[in-house]
Coordinates of C-alpha atoms in Angstrom, one line a residue:
M1 CA 107.1 88.7 95.2
A2 CA 104.2 89.6 97.6
R3 CA 102.2 92.8 97.7
I4 CA 102.2 94.2 101.2
L5 CA 100.1 97.2 102.4
I6 CA 101.4 98.6 105.7
T7 CA 99.7 101.3 107.8
S8 CA 100.8 102.8 111.2
A9 CA 98.4 104.6 113.5
L10 CA 97.9 108.2 112.4
P11 CA 100.0 110.7 114.5
Y12 CA 97.7 113.4 115.8
I13 CA 98.3 116.8 114.5
N14 CA 98.7 118.6 117.8
G15 CA 102.4 118.9 118.1
I16 CA 105.4 116.9 117.2
K17 CA 105.4 113.4 118.5
H18 CA 107.4 112.0 121.4
L19 CA 109.6 108.8 121.4
G20 CA 106.7 106.8 122.8
N21 CA 104.6 107.6 119.7
L22 CA 107.5 106.7 117.4
A23 CA 108.3 103.3 119.2
G24 CA 104.7 102.2 119.4
S25 CA 103.6 102.5 115.7
M26 CA 105.6 104.5 113.1
L27 CA 109.1 103.1 113.7
P28 CA 108.3 99.3 113.8
A29 CA 106.1 99.8 110.8
D30 CA 109.1 101.4 109.0
V31 CA 111.5 98.7 110.1
W32 CA 109.2 96.0 108.9
A33 CA 108.5 97.9 105.6
R34 CA 112.3 98.1 105.0
F35 CA 112.8 94.5 105.9
K36 CA 110.1 93.4 103.3
R37 CA 111.4 95.7 100.7
A38 CA 114.9 94.4 101.2
Q39 CA 113.6 90.9 100.5
G40 CA 112.3 92.1 97.2
H41 CA 108.5 92.5 98.0
E42 CA 106.3 95.2 96.7
V43 CA 105.5 97.4 99.8
L44 CA 103.2 100.3 100.1
Y45 CA 103.7 102.1 103.5
I46 CA 100.9 104.6 104.1
C47 CA 100.6 107.1 107.0
A48 CA 99.0 110.5 107.5
T49 CA 98.4 113.2 110.0
D50 CA 95.1 112.9 111.9
E51 CA 93.8 116.4 111.8
H52 CA 90.2 116.5 112.8
G53 CA 88.6 116.6 116.3
T54 CA 88.7 118.6 119.5
P55 CA 92.5 118.8 120.2
A56 CA 93.2 120.4 116.8
E57 CA 90.7 123.2 117.5
L58 CA 92.1 123.7 121.0
A59 CA 95.7 123.6 119.9
A60 CA 95.0 126.0 117.1
A61 CA 93.2 128.4 119.5
A62 CA 96.1 128.3 121.9
A63 CA 98.5 129.1 119.0
G64 CA 96.2 132.0 117.9
Q65 CA 95.7 130.4 114.4
D66 CA 92.8 129.2 112.4
V67 CA 92.7 125.5 112.4
R68 CA 93.6 125.0 108.7
T69 CA 96.7 127.2 109.0
Y70 CA 97.7 125.3 112.2
C71 CA 97.3 122.0 110.5
D72 CA 99.2 123.0 107.5
E73 CA 102.1 124.0 109.6
Q74 CA 102.0 121.0 111.9
H75 CA 101.7 118.5 109.1
E76 CA 104.9 119.9 107.5
I77 CA 106.7 119.7 110.8
Q78 CA 105.7 116.1 111.3
R79 CA 106.5 115.1 107.7
R80 CA 110.0 116.6 108.1
A81 CA 110.6 114.9 111.4
G82 CA 109.5 111.6 109.8
D83 CA 112.0 112.1 107.0
Q84 CA 114.8 112.9 109.3
F85 CA 114.1 109.7 111.3
G86 CA 114.2 107.8 108.1
L87 CA 110.5 106.8 108.1
S88 CA 110.1 105.4 104.6
Y89 CA 106.5 106.4 104.0
D90 CA 105.4 105.9 100.5
W91 CA 102.9 108.6 101.3
F92 CA 102.3 110.8 104.3
G93 CA 98.8 112.2 103.8
R94 CA 96.3 114.3 105.6
S95 CA 92.9 113.3 107.0
S96 CA 91.6 116.8 106.0
S97 CA 92.1 115.9 102.4
E98 CA 89.3 116.0 99.9
Q99 CA 89.7 112.3 99.3
N100 CA 89.0 111.5 103.0
R101 CA 86.1 113.9 103.0
R102 CA 84.5 112.1 100.0
L103 CA 85.2 108.6 101.3
T104 CA 84.0 109.3 104.8
Q105 CA 80.7 110.7 103.5
H106 CA 80.4 107.7 101.2
F107 CA 80.8 105.2 104.0
A108 CA 78.3 107.1 106.2
K109 CA 75.8 106.9 103.3
V110 CA 76.1 103.2 102.6
L111 CA 76.2 102.3 106.2
E112 CA 72.9 104.2 106.7
D113 CA 71.4 102.6 103.5
N114 CA 72.3 99.3 105.2
G115 CA 70.4 100.1 108.4
L116 CA 73.6 100.6 110.4
I117 CA 73.4 104.3 111.1
E118 CA 70.5 106.1 112.7
E119 CA 69.6 109.5 114.1
R120 CA 69.2 109.7 117.9
V121 CA 68.3 112.3 120.3
D122 CA 71.3 112.4 122.5
Q123 CA 72.3 114.0 125.8
M124 CA 75.5 116.0 125.7
I125 CA 77.3 118.3 128.0
Y126 CA 76.5 121.9 127.4
S127 CA 78.8 124.6 128.8
V128 CA 76.7 127.7 129.7
D129 CA 79.7 129.9 130.0
D130 CA 81.1 128.8 126.6
A131 CA 77.6 128.9 125.0
R132 CA 78.2 125.6 123.2
F133 CA 77.9 121.9 123.3
L134 CA 81.2 120.2 124.3
P135 CA 82.2 117.2 122.2
D136 CA 84.0 114.4 124.1
R137 CA 87.5 115.9 124.3
Y138 CA 86.2 119.2 125.3
V139 CA 85.1 117.7 128.5
E140 CA 87.6 116.4 131.2
G141 CA 87.1 115.0 134.6
T142 CA 87.5 111.9 136.8
C143 CA 87.2 108.5 135.3
P144 CA 84.3 106.5 136.8
H145 CA 86.2 103.3 136.5
C146 CA 89.8 104.0 137.9
A147 CA 89.4 107.5 139.5
Y148 CA 92.0 109.0 137.2
E149 CA 91.4 112.9 137.5
K150 CA 92.4 113.9 134.0
A151 CA 90.3 111.5 131.9
R152 CA 89.0 112.8 128.6
G153 CA 85.4 112.6 127.5
D154 CA 86.1 109.8 125.0
Q155 CA 88.7 107.7 126.8
C156 CA 90.7 107.4 130.0
D157 CA 94.4 107.5 129.3
N158 CA 95.1 105.7 132.6
C159 CA 92.9 102.6 132.3
G160 CA 92.2 102.6 128.6
R161 CA 88.4 102.4 129.0
L162 CA 86.3 104.1 126.3
L163 CA 84.0 106.7 127.9
D164 CA 81.1 109.0 127.2
P165 CA 81.4 112.5 128.5
I166 CA 78.4 112.3 130.8
E167 CA 80.0 109.4 132.6
L168 CA 82.7 111.6 134.0
K169 CA 82.7 112.6 137.6
D170 CA 83.3 116.2 138.4
P171 CA 83.4 117.3 134.7
Y172 CA 84.8 120.6 133.5
S173 CA 85.2 122.4 130.2
A174 CA 88.6 121.9 128.5
V175 CA 87.9 125.2 126.7
S176 CA 87.5 127.5 129.6
G177 CA 87.8 125.3 132.7
S178 CA 84.1 126.2 133.6
R179 CA 82.2 123.7 135.7
N180 CA 78.9 125.5 134.9
L181 CA 77.8 122.5 132.7
E182 CA 74.4 121.1 131.9
V183 CA 73.2 118.0 130.1
R184 CA 71.0 119.0 127.1
D185 CA 69.3 117.2 124.2
T186 CA 70.9 117.2 120.8
R187 CA 70.7 115.1 117.7
H188 CA 73.6 112.9 116.5
L189 CA 74.2 109.9 114.2
Y190 CA 75.0 106.6 115.7
L191 CA 76.9 103.6 114.3
L192 CA 74.9 100.5 115.3
Q193 CA 77.8 98.3 116.3
T194 CA 75.6 96.1 118.2
K195 CA 74.1 94.7 115.1
L196 CA 77.4 93.5 113.9
A197 CA 78.8 92.1 117.2
D198 CA 78.6 88.5 116.1
R199 CA 80.2 89.2 112.8
I200 CA 83.0 91.3 114.4
R201 CA 83.7 88.5 116.9
D202 CA 83.9 86.0 113.9
W203 CA 86.2 88.4 112.1
V204 CA 88.5 88.8 115.1
G205 CA 88.7 85.0 115.4
R206 CA 89.7 84.7 111.8
T207 CA 92.2 87.6 111.6
D208 CA 96.0 87.4 112.6
L209 CA 95.8 89.8 115.7
Q210 CA 99.0 89.6 117.6
P211 CA 98.4 88.5 121.2
L212 CA 98.2 92.0 122.8
A213 CA 95.8 93.2 120.0
R214 CA 93.6 90.0 120.3
S215 CA 93.3 90.3 124.1
I216 CA 92.2 93.9 123.8
A217 CA 89.7 93.1 121.0
Y218 CA 88.1 90.2 123.0
K219 CA 88.0 92.4 126.1
H220 CA 85.7 94.9 124.4
L221 CA 83.6 92.3 122.8
D222 CA 83.2 90.5 126.1
E223 CA 82.2 93.7 127.8
G224 CA 79.6 94.1 125.2
L225 CA 79.6 96.4 122.1
I226 CA 77.7 99.7 122.3
D227 CA 76.3 101.7 119.5
R228 CA 78.8 104.6 118.9
G229 CA 78.0 108.2 118.2
I230 CA 79.8 109.3 115.1
T231 CA 79.1 113.0 114.8
R232 CA 80.2 115.9 116.9
D233 CA 79.3 119.5 117.4
L234 CA 82.4 121.0 115.9
K235 CA 83.3 123.3 113.1
W236 CA 86.5 121.4 112.0
G237 CA 86.0 118.1 110.3
V238 CA 84.1 116.2 107.6
P239 CA 80.7 117.8 107.3
V240 CA 77.6 115.7 107.8
V241 CA 75.6 115.9 104.6
G242 CA 72.2 114.8 103.4
P243 CA 71.4 112.5 100.4
D244 CA 71.8 115.4 98.0
G245 CA 75.2 116.3 99.3
G246 CA 73.9 119.4 101.0
P247 CA 73.6 120.0 104.8
R248 CA 71.6 117.3 106.5
P249 CA 68.3 118.9 107.9
G250 CA 68.5 119.1 111.7
M251 CA 72.3 118.4 111.7
E252 CA 73.6 121.7 110.2
G253 CA 77.0 122.5 111.5
K254 CA 77.9 119.0 112.7
V255 CA 80.9 117.0 111.6
F256 CA 81.8 113.3 111.7
Y257 CA 83.6 112.0 114.9
V258 CA 87.4 112.0 114.3
W259 CA 87.5 108.3 115.2
F260 CA 85.1 107.5 112.4
D261 CA 87.0 109.5 109.7
A262 CA 90.6 108.8 110.8
P263 CA 90.8 105.1 110.0
I264 CA 89.1 105.8 106.6
E265 CA 92.1 108.0 105.8
Y266 CA 94.2 104.9 105.4
I267 CA 92.2 104.4 102.2
A268 CA 92.0 108.0 101.4
A269 CA 95.8 108.6 101.8
T270 CA 96.3 105.7 99.4
E271 CA 94.2 107.5 97.0
E272 CA 96.2 110.7 97.6
W273 CA 99.3 108.8 96.8
A274 CA 97.7 107.4 93.6
D275 CA 96.6 110.9 92.5
A276 CA 100.1 112.3 93.1
T277 CA 102.0 109.5 91.4
G278 CA 99.6 108.4 88.6
R279 CA 99.2 104.9 90.2
S280 CA 96.0 103.0 91.1
W281 CA 94.8 102.8 94.6
R282 CA 91.8 100.5 94.2
D283 CA 93.9 97.4 93.6
W284 CA 95.3 97.9 97.1
W285 CA 91.9 98.3 98.8
R286 CA 89.2 96.7 96.6
T287 CA 89.2 92.9 96.6
D288 CA 87.1 93.0 93.4
E289 CA 89.8 95.1 91.7
G290 CA 93.1 93.2 92.6
A291 CA 93.5 93.6 96.4
E292 CA 92.6 90.0 97.1
D293 CA 96.3 89.2 96.9
V294 CA 97.5 92.1 99.2
R295 CA 98.6 91.4 102.7
Y296 CA 97.5 94.3 104.9
V297 CA 99.4 94.9 108.1
Q298 CA 98.7 97.5 110.7
F299 CA 100.9 98.8 113.5
M300 CA 99.7 100.7 116.5
G301 CA 99.9 101.4 120.2
K302 CA 97.6 99.4 122.5
D303 CA 95.4 102.5 123.1
N304 CA 94.3 102.4 119.4
V305 CA 93.5 98.8 119.2
A306 CA 89.8 99.1 120.3
F307 CA 88.9 101.3 117.4
H308 CA 90.8 99.2 114.9
T309 CA 89.3 96.0 115.9
V310 CA 85.8 97.1 116.4
S311 CA 84.7 100.4 115.0
F312 CA 86.7 100.4 111.8
P313 CA 85.9 96.8 111.0
V314 CA 82.2 97.6 111.5
T315 CA 82.6 100.5 109.0
I316 CA 84.3 98.3 106.4
L317 CA 82.3 95.2 106.8
G318 CA 79.1 97.0 107.3
S319 CA 79.4 98.8 104.1
G320 CA 78.7 95.6 102.2
E321 CA 81.4 96.6 99.7
P322 CA 84.5 94.6 98.8
W323 CA 87.0 96.5 100.8
K324 CA 90.2 95.0 102.0
T325 CA 90.4 94.4 105.8
V326 CA 93.5 93.9 107.8
D327 CA 95.3 90.6 107.8
T328 CA 97.7 91.2 110.7
L329 CA 97.6 93.8 113.5
K330 CA 100.6 94.3 115.6
A331 CA 100.1 96.3 118.8
F332 CA 102.7 97.7 121.2
N333 CA 102.7 98.6 124.8
W334 CA 103.7 102.0 126.1
L335 CA 107.1 103.4 126.3
N336 CA 107.2 105.3 129.7
W337 CA 109.3 108.1 130.8
Y338 CA 111.0 106.7 133.8
G339 CA 108.0 106.0 136.1
G340 CA 105.4 108.0 134.3
K341 CA 104.1 108.5 130.8
F342 CA 105.4 110.5 127.8
S343 CA 102.8 113.2 127.2
T344 CA 102.4 115.5 124.1
S345 CA 99.9 117.6 125.8
Q346 CA 102.0 118.0 129.0
G347 CA 105.4 118.2 127.2
R348 CA 106.9 115.4 129.3
G349 CA 109.6 113.4 127.7
V350 CA 111.9 113.6 124.7
F351 CA 110.2 114.5 121.4
M352 CA 111.3 113.6 117.9
D353 CA 112.8 117.0 117.0
Q354 CA 114.5 117.3 120.4
A355 CA 116.0 113.8 120.0
L356 CA 117.6 114.7 116.7
E357 CA 119.2 117.7 118.4
L358 CA 121.0 115.4 120.6
L359 CA 122.0 112.5 118.3
P360 CA 121.5 111.2 114.8
A361 CA 118.4 109.2 114.1
D362 CA 120.0 105.7 114.1
Y363 CA 120.9 105.9 117.8
W364 CA 117.3 106.3 118.7
R365 CA 116.0 103.8 116.0
W366 CA 118.3 101.1 117.5
Y367 CA 117.3 101.7 121.2
L368 CA 113.6 102.0 120.5
T369 CA 113.6 98.7 118.4
A370 CA 116.0 96.6 120.4
Y371 CA 114.6 97.7 123.8
G372 CA 111.1 99.0 122.9
P373 CA 107.8 98.3 124.6
E374 CA 106.9 95.2 122.6
H375 CA 105.5 92.7 125.1
S376 CA 105.2 94.9 128.1
D377 CA 105.4 98.6 129.0
S378 CA 109.1 99.6 129.2
A379 CA 110.7 102.7 130.7
F380 CA 113.1 104.9 128.9
T381 CA 116.0 105.9 131.0
W382 CA 119.1 107.9 130.0
E383 CA 121.3 105.2 131.6
Q384 CA 119.9 102.3 129.6
F385 CA 120.0 104.4 126.4
Q386 CA 123.7 105.2 127.1
A387 CA 124.5 101.6 127.8
A388 CA 122.7 100.3 124.8
T389 CA 124.4 102.8 122.5
N390 CA 127.9 102.3 123.8
K391 CA 127.8 98.5 124.0
D392 CA 125.7 97.6 121.0
L393 CA 126.5 100.3 118.5
A394 CA 129.9 101.7 119.4
D395 CA 131.7 98.6 120.9
V396 CA 130.1 95.7 118.9
L397 CA 129.3 97.2 115.4
G398 CA 131.1 100.4 115.1
N399 CA 134.4 99.0 116.5
F400 CA 134.3 95.9 114.2
V401 CA 133.8 98.0 111.0
N402 CA 136.5 100.5 111.9
R403 CA 139.1 98.1 113.0
I404 CA 139.0 95.8 110.0
V405 CA 138.7 98.5 107.4
K406 CA 141.5 100.5 108.8
F407 CA 143.6 97.4 108.9
A408 CA 142.9 96.7 105.3
E409 CA 144.0 100.3 104.4
S410 CA 147.2 100.1 106.4
K411 CA 148.4 96.6 105.4
F412 CA 146.6 95.7 102.2
A413 CA 146.7 99.0 100.2
G414 CA 143.0 99.7 100.9
V415 CA 141.6 96.8 98.8
V416 CA 140.0 93.4 99.5
P417 CA 143.0 91.2 99.5
A418 CA 143.3 88.0 97.3
G419 CA 145.4 85.1 98.3
G420 CA 144.9 82.4 100.9
E421 CA 142.1 79.7 101.2
A422 CA 139.3 79.7 103.7
G423 CA 139.9 77.2 106.6
P424 CA 137.9 75.5 109.3
L425 CA 137.5 78.7 111.1
E426 CA 135.8 80.4 108.2
V427 CA 133.7 77.4 107.5
K428 CA 132.4 77.3 111.1
L429 CA 131.9 81.2 111.0
E430 CA 129.8 80.9 107.8
A431 CA 127.6 78.2 109.3
D432 CA 127.0 80.3 112.5
I433 CA 126.4 83.4 110.6
R434 CA 123.9 81.7 108.2
A435 CA 122.0 80.4 111.2
G436 CA 121.9 83.8 112.8
V437 CA 120.6 85.4 109.6
A438 CA 117.9 82.9 109.3
E439 CA 116.9 83.3 112.9
A440 CA 116.9 87.2 112.5
A441 CA 114.7 86.8 109.4
A442 CA 112.2 84.5 111.2
H443 CA 111.9 87.1 114.1
F444 CA 111.3 89.8 111.5
E445 CA 108.7 87.8 109.8
A446 CA 107.0 87.2 113.2
M447 CA 107.3 90.9 113.9
E448 CA 109.3 90.1 117.0
F449 CA 111.4 93.3 116.7
R450 CA 113.4 93.1 119.9
K451 CA 114.3 89.5 119.2
A452 CA 115.3 90.4 115.6
A453 CA 117.5 93.2 116.8
Q454 CA 119.2 91.1 119.5
T455 CA 119.8 88.3 117.0
I456 CA 121.5 90.7 114.7
R457 CA 123.6 92.0 117.4
A458 CA 124.5 88.4 118.2
V459 CA 125.7 88.0 114.5
W460 CA 127.8 91.1 115.0
V461 CA 129.4 89.6 118.1
L462 CA 130.3 86.5 116.0
G463 CA 132.3 88.7 113.7
N464 CA 134.1 90.4 116.6
E465 CA 134.9 86.9 118.0
Y466 CA 136.2 85.7 114.6
L467 CA 138.6 88.6 114.3
Q468 CA 139.8 87.9 117.8
E469 CA 140.6 84.2 116.9
A470 CA 141.8 84.9 113.2
A471 CA 143.9 87.8 114.5
P472 CA 145.0 89.0 111.0
W473 CA 147.2 91.6 112.5
T474 CA 149.2 89.0 114.3
A475 CA 149.1 86.5 111.3
F476 CA 150.4 89.3 109.0
K477 CA 153.8 89.2 110.7
T478 CA 154.5 85.5 109.6
D479 CA 151.7 84.4 107.1
V480 CA 150.4 87.2 104.8
D481 CA 148.0 84.7 103.0
R482 CA 146.4 83.7 106.3
A483 CA 146.1 87.4 107.2
A484 CA 144.6 88.0 103.8
V485 CA 141.9 85.4 104.5
G486 CA 141.0 87.0 107.8
V487 CA 140.8 90.5 106.3
R488 CA 138.9 89.4 103.3
T489 CA 136.4 87.5 105.6
G490 CA 136.2 90.5 107.9
L491 CA 135.4 92.9 105.0
N492 CA 132.8 90.6 103.7
L493 CA 131.3 90.6 107.2
V494 CA 131.2 94.4 107.1
A495 CA 129.2 94.2 103.8
L496 CA 126.8 91.6 105.5
F497 CA 126.4 93.6 108.6
A498 CA 125.3 96.6 106.6
R499 CA 122.6 94.5 105.1
L500 CA 121.5 93.1 108.4
A501 CA 121.4 96.6 110.0
A502 CA 119.6 98.4 107.2
P503 CA 116.0 97.9 108.4
I504 CA 116.9 99.4 111.8
L505 CA 119.9 101.6 111.0
P506 CA 119.3 102.9 107.4
F507 CA 121.7 105.8 107.6
A508 CA 124.5 103.9 109.2
A509 CA 124.0 100.9 106.9
E510 CA 124.7 103.1 103.9
R511 CA 127.9 104.3 105.4
I512 CA 129.0 100.8 106.5
A513 CA 128.4 99.5 103.1
A514 CA 130.1 102.3 101.4
S515 CA 133.3 101.7 103.5
V516 CA 133.8 98.4 101.6
G517 CA 132.6 99.8 98.2
S518 CA 129.1 98.2 98.4
T519 CA 125.6 99.6 97.8
D520 CA 123.7 96.4 98.3
L521 CA 121.4 96.6 101.3
S522 CA 119.1 93.7 100.3
W523 CA 118.3 91.1 102.9
P524 CA 120.6 88.0 102.4
S525 CA 118.9 85.0 100.7
A526 CA 119.2 81.5 102.3
D527 CA 121.5 80.1 99.6
E528 CA 123.8 83.1 99.1
D529 CA 127.6 83.0 99.6
L530 CA 127.7 85.3 102.6
L531 CA 131.5 85.6 102.9
G532 CA 132.4 85.8 99.2
V533 CA 130.4 88.9 98.0
L534 CA 133.3 91.4 97.7
A535 CA 135.6 90.8 94.7
P536 CA 139.4 90.8 95.5
G537 CA 140.8 94.2 94.5
Q538 CA 137.7 96.1 95.6
T539 CA 138.7 99.4 97.2
V540 CA 137.8 100.0 100.8
Q541 CA 138.0 103.2 102.8
A542 CA 137.2 103.9 106.4
G543 CA 134.4 106.4 106.9
G544 CA 135.2 107.8 110.3
V545 CA 133.5 107.1 113.6
L546 CA 130.2 105.5 113.0
F547 CA 128.8 105.8 116.5
A548 CA 130.3 108.0 119.1
K549 CA 130.1 106.9 122.6
I550 CA 127.7 108.7 125.1
D551 CA 129.7 109.9 128.1
D552 CA 128.4 110.6 131.7
A553 CA 128.6 114.3 131.2
Q554 CA 126.1 114.2 128.3
V555 CA 123.8 111.9 130.3
A556 CA 123.9 114.4 133.2
E557 CA 123.3 117.3 130.9
W558 CA 120.3 115.6 129.2
A559 CA 118.9 114.6 132.5
A560 CA 119.0 118.1 133.7
R561 CA 117.3 119.4 130.5
F562 CA 114.6 116.7 130.1
G563 CA 114.5 115.1 133.5
G564 CA 116.1 111.9 134.5
S565 CA 114.9 110.5 137.7
D566 CA 111.8 108.8 139.1
S567 CA 110.7 112.2 140.4
Q568 CA 109.8 113.0 136.7
A569 CA 106.7 110.7 137.0
T570 CA 105.2 112.7 139.8

C-alpha cells in the first residue's frame, strides 16, 4: 500500500467556480484520488480556498463586506459546492488560517537567512485619485506582448505571460478606473529566484512533470528567471514581520504576495487537517520524519504551472529544510465556453452551483472527464454535452443496468439465478473484460483521464454486446438454464460496472451496485473472478432511471439562459 499526497490548485475565493476550474484541477484530482483509494492505497487529498490578494479585497468591497466576512461566506459556499460535486477532499482548508500565516512567515525568515530574500527599493504604480499604491491586480491595461486589453498587472490571461504592472500599456486603476497614475518608489521584499536557476532546472529535469507542465516550465526557464517581488501594499494577507515577530521596520502595513503564501497553504492545510483530526502532518511533508515514502501529485490548469515549477520550488528548495517536493505534476489545458473563455469575473459560462440546478453531479463529472481539456483546449457546447450524456450514460450504461435487473426481477424472482454453466461466450467475454479493466487501470495510472473514461465506456459496450448475443429473454422460452447463465453474467457485470464507474461517477456507482445488492466499489484486482462475484440467491432490485436523457427542449432552454452559440465568445 502506497502513501499518496494529492493537491489540486487552490480555487480562488472570489465567487463560486465555473466548470473550467472544475475540469482543470479539482475534478481530475478527485477522480485519481478515488481510483487510488479504490486500489487500497492510503490517500490524502488536500485543497483549500486561496483567500489573500487583490481580488478578495475588490470582491469584498463590491459586496459591501469586510474581507474576513466575505471570505468566511465564500469558503462555505465553495466547500458546499465541492461536497455536492462529490469532491472527496480529506481537508478543504483556508489560506487565511493561522497555520498558513505561521508557515509563510517561517519560510520568509529561513529564505532570508539563506540569502534568498532581500529588500529593494521598487517602483510601483501609485494612484493619485485612490491615494494608494496599487498592487499588481489593482492595475489593468494592455499586455505589452499580445496587446490583450484586459491584462492584469501580474499576468496576462490571454497569452499567459507573467507581468509587472509597470509593463502594462495604457494602465488604469482596477479600484476606481482612474488613469491618473504615477510610478513612485516603495520598498519590497524580493525572492532571488535567479540564484537558484540552475538548481530549479535540474529539479525540473528530475521531476515527473507531465508533457504540458514540462513544456511550460522549460519555457520560463529558457526565457530566464527573474527575481520576484513577494510583498504587496495590501491590508489583507499574511503580514510581513521582523525577526522579533513584530512589524518589520520600513515595511509596516505590507503583506506577502498571494502567490508566495498560497502554495505554502498545501502544507498548512495539511496541518489544519492534522489539528482537526488528531493526526500527524509532518510525516506527509518532512522527509526527515517519514515523508520520504510519500508520492506527492499535483493537479492544476496550465496557467498555474509557472508558479508551481519555479516559485514554489524555489521556496521549498531554497529553505534548505527537508520538505517534500512534488513527484508528479499533471497540468490541464482550458475548457472554453464555445469560442471564448469561461470567466468568473465576467460571469460567462456555467458555474458549479448553476450546473447542479440543471442536472446531478455525475452528468457533469462524466462529460468533464471523458471530454475534458486534457491534451488541448476544448470547447464546451450544449450539443456535445447532450450527445455524451444520452449515448454514454443513458444508452450504454443506464440502459444495460436497467434492462438486466428488471429482467431478473420479472423472470427470476428478483434474485441472482443459479443453474447453467458458463460457455464459450462467457469465457470470451471475461477475457475481453479483463483486458479492458487492465487498460483502464493503466490509463488511470498514467493520468490519462479521457482515455480511461473511454476505455471504461468500451467495457460497458462489451456488456451490451454480450446481452444482445446471449439474449436471455429469448433463451428463457426454451432453455431456462441458459437464460440463467446470461442473467447471472449480466448481473455480475452490473456489479463490475459500478466499480469501474466509481472514480468518475461516485453517486451513480453506489446506486448501480445497490441494485444488485453490492456495496463493493473497490477497483478490480488482476486475478479476480470478475463474473462470479455475486452469490446465487442474492436479491436484486431495479433502482429507477439512472440517467435521464437530455432532450432538445432542455438544450434550447439552457442555451437561452447561459448562451449557446459562437456569439457568446464576442
